[in-house]
PDB file of C-alpha atoms in Angstrom:
ATOM      1  CA  GLN A   1       0.204   0.536   0.021  1.00 77.00           C
ATOM      2  CA  GLN A   2       1.026   3.729  -1.008  1.00 88.00           C
ATOM      3  CA  PRO A   3       2.995   5.400   1.766  1.00 93.00           C
ATOM      4  CA  VAL A   4       0.881   8.305   2.402  1.00 95.00           C
ATOM      5  CA  GLN A   5       2.783  12.221   2.429  1.00 96.00           C
ATOM      6  CA  SER A   6       1.990  15.528   3.977  1.00 96.00           C
ATOM      7  CA  PRO A   7       2.402  18.590   2.599  1.00 96.00           C
ATOM      8  CA  GLN A   8       1.694  17.617  -1.081  1.00 95.00           C
ATOM      9  CA  ALA A   9       3.760  20.839  -1.878  1.00 96.00           C
ATOM     10  CA  VAL A  10       5.369  23.907  -0.123  1.00 97.00           C
ATOM     11  CA  ILE A  11       7.443  27.236  -1.205  1.00 97.00           C
ATOM     12  CA  LEU A  12       9.779  28.646   1.370  1.00 95.00           C
ATOM     13  CA  ARG A  13      11.503  31.355   0.663  1.00 96.00           C
ATOM     14  CA  GLU A  14      16.084  30.764   1.143  1.00 96.00           C
ATOM     15  CA  GLY A  15      17.182  29.893   3.779  1.00 95.00           C
ATOM     16  CA  GLU A  16      13.736  29.162   5.673  1.00 96.00           C
ATOM     17  CA  ASP A  17      13.038  25.650   6.981  1.00 96.00           C
ATOM     18  CA  ALA A  18      10.915  23.078   6.236  1.00 96.00           C
ATOM     19  CA  VAL A  19       9.686  18.897   7.512  1.00 97.00           C
ATOM     20  CA  ILE A  20       8.375  16.407   5.094  1.00 97.00           C
ATOM     21  CA  ASN A  21       6.358  13.566   6.145  1.00 97.00           C
ATOM     22  CA  CYS A  22       5.977  10.189   5.320  1.00 96.00           C
ATOM     23  CA  SER A  23       3.278   7.499   7.203  1.00 94.00           C
ATOM     24  CA  SER A  24       2.613   4.713   6.099  1.00 91.00           C
ATOM     25  CA  SER A  25      -0.139   1.758   7.680  1.00 88.00           C
ATOM     26  CA  LYS A  26       1.804  -0.955   7.049  1.00 85.00           C
ATOM     27  CA  ALA A  27       4.943  -1.833   9.549  1.00 82.00           C
ATOM     28  CA  LEU A  28       8.812  -0.533   7.889  1.00 82.00           C
ATOM     29  CA  TYR A  29      11.115  -1.665   8.463  1.00 83.00           C
ATOM     30  CA  SER A  30      12.884   0.716   6.189  1.00 88.00           C
ATOM     31  CA  VAL A  31      12.075   4.444   4.347  1.00 92.00           C
ATOM     32  CA  HIS A  32      13.314   5.685   0.922  1.00 93.00           C
ATOM     33  CA  TRP A  33      13.971   9.154   0.418  1.00 94.00           C
ATOM     34  CA  TYR A  34      14.659  10.761  -3.138  1.00 95.00           C
ATOM     35  CA  ARG A  35      14.384  14.338  -4.890  1.00 95.00           C
ATOM     36  CA  GLN A  36      13.542  14.485  -8.498  1.00 95.00           C
ATOM     37  CA  LYS A  37      13.858  17.658 -10.924  1.00 93.00           C
ATOM     38  CA  HIS A  38      11.157  18.418 -13.649  1.00 87.00           C
ATOM     39  CA  GLY A  39      11.945  15.781 -16.292  1.00 84.00           C
ATOM     40  CA  GLU A  40      14.325  14.700 -15.008  1.00 89.00           C
ATOM     41  CA  ALA A  41      15.283  11.053 -12.802  1.00 90.00           C
ATOM     42  CA  PRO A  42      14.874  10.887  -8.943  1.00 93.00           C
ATOM     43  CA  VAL A  43      17.696  10.939  -7.501  1.00 92.00           C
ATOM     44  CA  PHE A  44      18.361   9.084  -4.114  1.00 91.00           C
ATOM     45  CA  LEU A  45      18.865  11.053  -0.792  1.00 92.00           C
ATOM     46  CA  MET A  46      19.084   8.533   2.076  1.00 90.00           C
ATOM     47  CA  ILE A  47      17.893   5.023   3.842  1.00 89.00           C
ATOM     48  CA  LEU A  48      16.483   5.263   7.031  1.00 89.00           C
ATOM     49  CA  LEU A  49      16.609   1.935   8.386  1.00 84.00           C
ATOM     50  CA  LYS A  50      14.792   0.114  11.906  1.00 79.00           C
ATOM     51  CA  GLY A  51      16.501   0.850  15.041  1.00 72.00           C
ATOM     52  CA  GLY A  52      19.432   3.671  12.742  1.00 68.00           C
ATOM     53  CA  GLU A  53      20.699   6.690  13.171  1.00 69.00           C
ATOM     54  CA  GLN A  54      19.702   9.733  11.681  1.00 71.00           C
ATOM     55  CA  MET A  55      20.348   9.855   8.481  1.00 72.00           C
ATOM     56  CA  ARG A  56      22.202  12.866   6.981  1.00 75.00           C
ATOM     57  CA  HIS A  57      22.474  14.404   3.128  1.00 73.00           C
ATOM     58  CA  GLU A  58      24.087  18.033   2.986  1.00 76.00           C
ATOM     59  CA  LYS A  59      22.079  20.079   5.580  1.00 84.00           C
ATOM     60  CA  ILE A  60      18.966  17.492   4.220  1.00 90.00           C
ATOM     61  CA  SER A  61      18.379  15.148   7.521  1.00 91.00           C
ATOM     62  CA  ALA A  62      16.004  12.244   8.273  1.00 92.00           C
ATOM     63  CA  SER A  63      14.097  10.348  11.232  1.00 90.00           C
ATOM     64  CA  PHE A  64      12.676   7.652  11.422  1.00 90.00           C
ATOM     65  CA  ASN A  65       9.522   6.202  13.995  1.00 87.00           C
ATOM     66  CA  GLU A  66       8.952   2.758  13.306  1.00 84.00           C
ATOM     67  CA  LYS A  67       6.340   3.034  16.557  1.00 86.00           C
ATOM     68  CA  LYS A  68       4.393   6.096  14.400  1.00 85.00           C
ATOM     69  CA  GLN A  69       5.268   3.793  11.072  1.00 89.00           C
ATOM     70  CA  GLN A  70       6.111   7.520   9.729  1.00 91.00           C
ATOM     71  CA  SER A  71       9.555   9.515   8.352  1.00 93.00           C
ATOM     72  CA  SER A  72      10.323  12.795   8.186  1.00 94.00           C
ATOM     73  CA  LEU A  73      12.422  14.757   6.110  1.00 95.00           C
ATOM     74  CA  TYR A  74      13.935  17.756   7.372  1.00 94.00           C
ATOM     75  CA  LEU A  75      15.157  20.717   5.739  1.00 94.00           C
ATOM     76  CA  THR A  76      16.998  23.429   7.214  1.00 92.00           C
ATOM     77  CA  ALA A  77      18.329  26.236   5.328  1.00 92.00           C
ATOM     78  CA  SER A  78      17.159  25.579   2.514  1.00 93.00           C
ATOM     79  CA  GLN A  79      18.864  26.374  -0.810  1.00 94.00           C
ATOM     80  CA  LEU A  80      17.463  27.187  -4.631  1.00 95.00           C
ATOM     81  CA  SER A  81      18.805  23.668  -5.171  1.00 94.00           C
ATOM     82  CA  TYR A  82      16.616  22.121  -3.102  1.00 95.00           C
ATOM     83  CA  SER A  83      13.787  22.930  -5.722  1.00 96.00           C
ATOM     84  CA  GLY A  84      12.196  20.085  -6.308  1.00 96.00           C
ATOM     85  CA  THR A  85       9.530  17.131  -5.773  1.00 96.00           C
ATOM     86  CA  TYR A  86      10.472  14.842  -2.553  1.00 97.00           C
ATOM     87  CA  PHE A  87       9.510  11.210  -2.638  1.00 96.00           C
ATOM     88  CA  CYS A  88       9.380   8.580   0.355  1.00 96.00           C
ATOM     89  CA  GLY A  89       9.488   5.336  -0.712  1.00 94.00           C
ATOM     90  CA  THR A  90       8.412   1.732   1.603  1.00 91.00           C
ATOM     91  CA  VAL A  91       9.520  -1.684   0.820  1.00 87.00           C
ATOM     92  CA  GLU A  92       7.453  -4.884   1.025  1.00 84.00           C
ATOM     93  CA  THR A  93       8.359  -8.421   0.271  1.00 81.00           C
ATOM     94  CA  GLN A  94       6.113 -10.644  -1.818  1.00 74.00           C
ATOM     95  CA  GLY A  95       7.037 -14.169  -2.312  1.00 72.00           C
ATOM     96  CA  GLY A  96      10.453 -13.660  -1.486  1.00 74.00           C
ATOM     97  CA  SER A  97      10.646 -10.646  -3.972  1.00 79.00           C
ATOM     98  CA  GLU A  98      11.435  -6.978  -2.740  1.00 83.00           C
ATOM     99  CA  LYS A  99       9.628  -3.820  -4.238  1.00 87.00           C
ATOM    100  CA  LEU A 100       9.081  -0.127  -3.260  1.00 90.00           C
ATOM    101  CA  VAL A 101       6.710   1.303  -3.525  1.00 92.00           C
ATOM    102  CA  PHE A 102       7.030   5.242  -3.435  1.00 93.00           C
ATOM    103  CA  GLY A 103       4.671   7.810  -2.247  1.00 93.00           C
ATOM    104  CA  LYS A 104       2.587  10.723  -4.673  1.00 92.00           C
ATOM    105  CA  GLY A 105       5.562  13.192  -3.749  1.00 94.00           C
ATOM    106  CA  THR A 106       6.124  16.681  -1.595  1.00 96.00           C
ATOM    107  CA  LYS A 107       6.492  19.389  -4.273  1.00 96.00           C
ATOM    108  CA  LEU A 108       9.058  21.926  -2.705  1.00 97.00           C
ATOM    109  CA  THR A 109       9.919  25.696  -4.619  1.00 97.00           C
ATOM    110  CA  VAL A 110      12.460  27.550  -3.184  1.00 96.00           C
ATOM    111  CA  ASN A 111      12.752  31.010  -4.007  1.00 96.00           C
ATOM    112  CA  PRO A 112      15.184  33.928  -3.862  1.00 94.00           C
TER     113      PRO A 112
ATOM    114  CA  ASP B   1      31.051   4.509 -16.873  1.00 57.00           C
ATOM    115  CA  GLY B   2      28.339   2.184 -14.620  1.00 64.00           C
ATOM    116  CA  GLY B   3      24.916   3.302 -14.979  1.00 93.00           C
ATOM    117  CA  ILE B   4      21.380   2.410 -16.529  1.00 96.00           C
ATOM    118  CA  THR B   5      20.579   3.685 -19.800  1.00 96.00           C
ATOM    119  CA  GLN B   6      16.812   3.774 -21.198  1.00 97.00           C
ATOM    120  CA  SER B   7      16.662   4.283 -24.409  1.00 95.00           C
ATOM    121  CA  PRO B   8      14.155   6.115 -26.645  1.00 95.00           C
ATOM    122  CA  LYS B   9      14.228   9.305 -24.413  1.00 94.00           C
ATOM    123  CA  TYR B  10      11.911  10.516 -26.469  1.00 95.00           C
ATOM    124  CA  LEU B  11       9.103   7.993 -28.431  1.00 94.00           C
ATOM    125  CA  PHE B  12       5.393   8.646 -30.346  1.00 92.00           C
ATOM    126  CA  ARG B  13       3.617   6.140 -31.062  1.00 89.00           C
ATOM    127  CA  LYS B  14       0.296   5.634 -32.987  1.00 89.00           C
ATOM    128  CA  GLU B  15      -2.566   4.117 -31.185  1.00 87.00           C
ATOM    129  CA  GLY B  16      -3.135   0.470 -31.727  1.00 87.00           C
ATOM    130  CA  GLN B  17       0.855  -0.046 -32.033  1.00 91.00           C
ATOM    131  CA  ASN B  18       2.556  -1.888 -29.515  1.00 93.00           C
ATOM    132  CA  VAL B  19       6.169  -0.314 -28.767  1.00 95.00           C
ATOM    133  CA  THR B  20       8.953  -1.856 -26.562  1.00 96.00           C
ATOM    134  CA  LEU B  21      11.583   0.963 -24.587  1.00 97.00           C
ATOM    135  CA  SER B  22      14.605  -0.314 -23.754  1.00 98.00           C
ATOM    136  CA  CYS B  23      16.703  -0.469 -19.899  1.00 98.00           C
ATOM    137  CA  GLU B  24      20.293  -2.069 -20.061  1.00 98.00           C
ATOM    138  CA  GLN B  25      22.267  -1.782 -17.021  1.00 97.00           C
ATOM    139  CA  ASN B  26      26.400  -2.677 -16.592  1.00 96.00           C
ATOM    140  CA  LEU B  27      25.917  -2.039 -12.254  1.00 95.00           C
ATOM    141  CA  ASN B  28      25.871  -6.167 -12.075  1.00 94.00           C
ATOM    142  CA  HIS B  29      23.127  -5.665  -9.951  1.00 94.00           C
ATOM    143  CA  ASP B  30      20.183  -8.371 -10.198  1.00 93.00           C
ATOM    144  CA  ALA B  31      17.086  -6.693  -8.687  1.00 94.00           C
ATOM    145  CA  MET B  32      15.315  -4.547 -11.869  1.00 96.00           C
ATOM    146  CA  TYR B  33      11.993  -3.073 -12.195  1.00 97.00           C
ATOM    147  CA  TRP B  34       9.668  -0.152 -13.836  1.00 98.00           C
ATOM    148  CA  TYR B  35       7.830   2.562 -13.549  1.00 97.00           C
ATOM    149  CA  ARG B  36       5.318   4.507 -14.925  1.00 96.00           C
ATOM    150  CA  GLN B  37       4.933   8.205 -13.778  1.00 95.00           C
ATOM    151  CA  ASP B  38       2.283  10.659 -14.208  1.00 91.00           C
ATOM    152  CA  PRO B  39       1.326  14.236 -13.025  1.00 79.00           C
ATOM    153  CA  GLY B  40       0.538  14.354  -9.741  1.00 71.00           C
ATOM    154  CA  GLN B  41       1.226  10.802  -9.425  1.00 76.00           C
ATOM    155  CA  GLY B  42       4.173   9.942  -7.765  1.00 87.00           C
ATOM    156  CA  LEU B  43       5.541   6.677  -9.693  1.00 93.00           C
ATOM    157  CA  ARG B  44       4.035   3.495  -9.869  1.00 94.00           C
ATOM    158  CA  LEU B  45       5.181  -0.343 -10.003  1.00 94.00           C
ATOM    159  CA  ILE B  46       4.689  -2.003 -13.374  1.00 97.00           C
ATOM    160  CA  TYR B  47       6.175  -4.970 -13.496  1.00 96.00           C
ATOM    161  CA  TYR B  48       9.683  -5.486 -11.701  1.00 95.00           C
ATOM    162  CA  SER B  49      12.524  -8.874 -11.717  1.00 95.00           C
ATOM    163  CA  GLN B  50      14.756 -10.157  -8.714  1.00 93.00           C
ATOM    164  CA  ILE B  51      16.576 -12.458 -11.197  1.00 93.00           C
ATOM    165  CA  VAL B  52      17.270 -13.448 -14.824  1.00 95.00           C
ATOM    166  CA  ASN B  53      14.513 -15.665 -16.594  1.00 94.00           C
ATOM    167  CA  ASP B  54      11.472 -14.102 -13.630  1.00 93.00           C
ATOM    168  CA  PHE B  55       9.178 -11.185 -12.911  1.00 94.00           C
ATOM    169  CA  GLN B  56       6.584 -10.180 -10.982  1.00 94.00           C
ATOM    170  CA  LYS B  57       3.834  -7.374 -11.802  1.00 94.00           C
ATOM    171  CA  GLY B  58       3.382  -4.704  -9.904  1.00 93.00           C
ATOM    172  CA  ASP B  59       0.615  -2.069  -9.482  1.00 91.00           C
ATOM    173  CA  ILE B  60      -0.381  -1.429 -12.640  1.00 94.00           C
ATOM    174  CA  ALA B  61       0.962  -4.358 -14.838  1.00 96.00           C
ATOM    175  CA  GLU B  62      -2.433  -4.596 -17.500  1.00 95.00           C
ATOM    176  CA  GLY B  63      -0.973  -3.663 -20.818  1.00 95.00           C
ATOM    177  CA  TYR B  64       1.772  -4.294 -20.308  1.00 97.00           C
ATOM    178  CA  SER B  65       4.476  -6.859 -20.700  1.00 97.00           C
ATOM    179  CA  VAL B  66       8.305  -7.702 -20.061  1.00 98.00           C
ATOM    180  CA  SER B  67      11.724 -10.365 -20.814  1.00 97.00           C
ATOM    181  CA  ARG B  68      14.501 -11.158 -18.634  1.00 97.00           C
ATOM    182  CA  GLU B  69      16.331 -13.444 -20.570  1.00 97.00           C
ATOM    183  CA  LYS B  70      19.736 -11.599 -19.498  1.00 97.00           C
ATOM    184  CA  LYS B  71      20.640  -9.857 -16.494  1.00 97.00           C
ATOM    185  CA  GLU B  72      22.124  -6.623 -18.193  1.00 97.00           C
ATOM    186  CA  SER B  73      18.639  -6.239 -19.685  1.00 98.00           C
ATOM    187  CA  PHE B  74      14.853  -5.599 -18.801  1.00 98.00           C
ATOM    188  CA  PRO B  75      13.111  -4.263 -21.802  1.00 98.00           C
ATOM    189  CA  LEU B  76       9.032  -3.059 -21.523  1.00 98.00           C
ATOM    190  CA  THR B  77       6.433  -3.667 -23.783  1.00 97.00           C
ATOM    191  CA  VAL B  78       3.430  -1.086 -23.779  1.00 96.00           C
ATOM    192  CA  THR B  79       0.966  -2.565 -25.719  1.00 93.00           C
ATOM    193  CA  SER B  80      -2.179  -1.982 -27.662  1.00 87.00           C
ATOM    194  CA  ALA B  81      -3.850  -2.631 -24.343  1.00 86.00           C
ATOM    195  CA  GLN B  82      -2.807  -0.187 -22.372  1.00 87.00           C
ATOM    196  CA  LYS B  83      -5.912   2.248 -22.508  1.00 86.00           C
ATOM    197  CA  ASN B  84      -3.448   5.173 -21.509  1.00 89.00           C
ATOM    198  CA  PRO B  85       0.043   5.096 -22.018  1.00 92.00           C
ATOM    199  CA  THR B  86       1.475   8.418 -22.398  1.00 94.00           C
ATOM    200  CA  ALA B  87       3.896   8.775 -19.621  1.00 95.00           C
ATOM    201  CA  PHE B  88       7.357   8.802 -17.875  1.00 95.00           C
ATOM    202  CA  TYR B  89       8.695   5.730 -17.908  1.00 97.00           C
ATOM    203  CA  LEU B  90      11.578   4.720 -15.434  1.00 97.00           C
ATOM    204  CA  CYS B  91      13.530   2.026 -15.246  1.00 97.00           C
ATOM    205  CA  ALA B  92      15.811   1.025 -12.115  1.00 96.00           C
ATOM    206  CA  THR B  93      17.867  -1.222 -10.183  1.00 96.00           C
ATOM    207  CA  ARG B  94      18.191  -2.343  -6.739  1.00 93.00           C
ATOM    208  CA  ARG B  95      21.679  -2.541  -5.687  1.00 90.00           C
ATOM    209  CA  ASP B  96      21.988  -4.773  -1.902  1.00 87.00           C
ATOM    210  CA  GLY B  97      23.777  -3.721   0.547  1.00 83.00           C
ATOM    211  CA  LYS B  98      24.532  -3.993   4.418  1.00 79.00           C
ATOM    212  CA  SER B  99      23.782  -0.766   4.397  1.00 76.00           C
ATOM    213  CA  GLY B 100      19.834  -1.269   3.703  1.00 79.00           C
ATOM    214  CA  ASN B 101      18.843  -1.301  -0.639  1.00 84.00           C
ATOM    215  CA  THR B 102      19.093   1.094  -2.850  1.00 88.00           C
ATOM    216  CA  ILE B 103      17.960   1.353  -5.022  1.00 91.00           C
ATOM    217  CA  TYR B 104      19.249   3.502  -8.638  1.00 93.00           C
ATOM    218  CA  PHE B 105      17.060   5.384 -11.308  1.00 95.00           C
ATOM    219  CA  GLY B 106      17.488   5.484 -15.648  1.00 95.00           C
ATOM    220  CA  GLU B 107      16.674   8.988 -17.072  1.00 94.00           C
ATOM    221  CA  GLY B 108      13.356   7.657 -18.686  1.00 95.00           C
ATOM    222  CA  SER B 109      11.630   7.794 -21.266  1.00 96.00           C
ATOM    223  CA  TRP B 110       9.223   9.738 -22.729  1.00 95.00           C
ATOM    224  CA  LEU B 111       5.959   7.926 -24.664  1.00 95.00           C
ATOM    225  CA  THR B 112       3.319   9.891 -26.605  1.00 94.00           C
ATOM    226  CA  VAL B 113       0.482   8.387 -28.226  1.00 89.00           C
ATOM    227  CA  VAL B 114      -0.063  10.389 -31.071  1.00 85.00           C
TER     228      VAL B 114
END
């Protein structure tokens, strides 16, 4: 089942902070975060594992609350380059195969 | 260079025609995936393959077919049965690691039905 992301869209001024949330109705063992620029492929940011530490990519960090089945992405002192759509992905296993299911995305716009 | 190569980048198809999108990787990854992206819909899984000669349907497999005869290749055929095929198609591979498994994407293929 597709994870739910919120908010759907965020508009910031350069230097401001933002939080993007990702929640699932299923038990989570890992959460993946990706960023996609318009017309390009998604780029891997980080993966959070159950029982693992909070991760960081440049000034972007993320946390994973296993009990609440959710993850949050924190964008600190946003830069123009942070603009794009952010996707979280959760892993589902089926018959020994593993697939990554993505949320619908959060569009982040950083203005000067 | 190591990576995932999708071709063609842009493709126009007439209604009723089948079209095949190519995906080749030299990363030596076992698992490969096909996703479809529509505006506001995120990434939806079409098919995935764990190993050669094996593949499973994803969430939106109807109207699509795949093959996995070689580890490096995972072509996707969009058949005439797919009612609304215009979309951005992304091929991906999975790297398995002790710190978690990571999905890597190709550059994508834009398919337009005219």
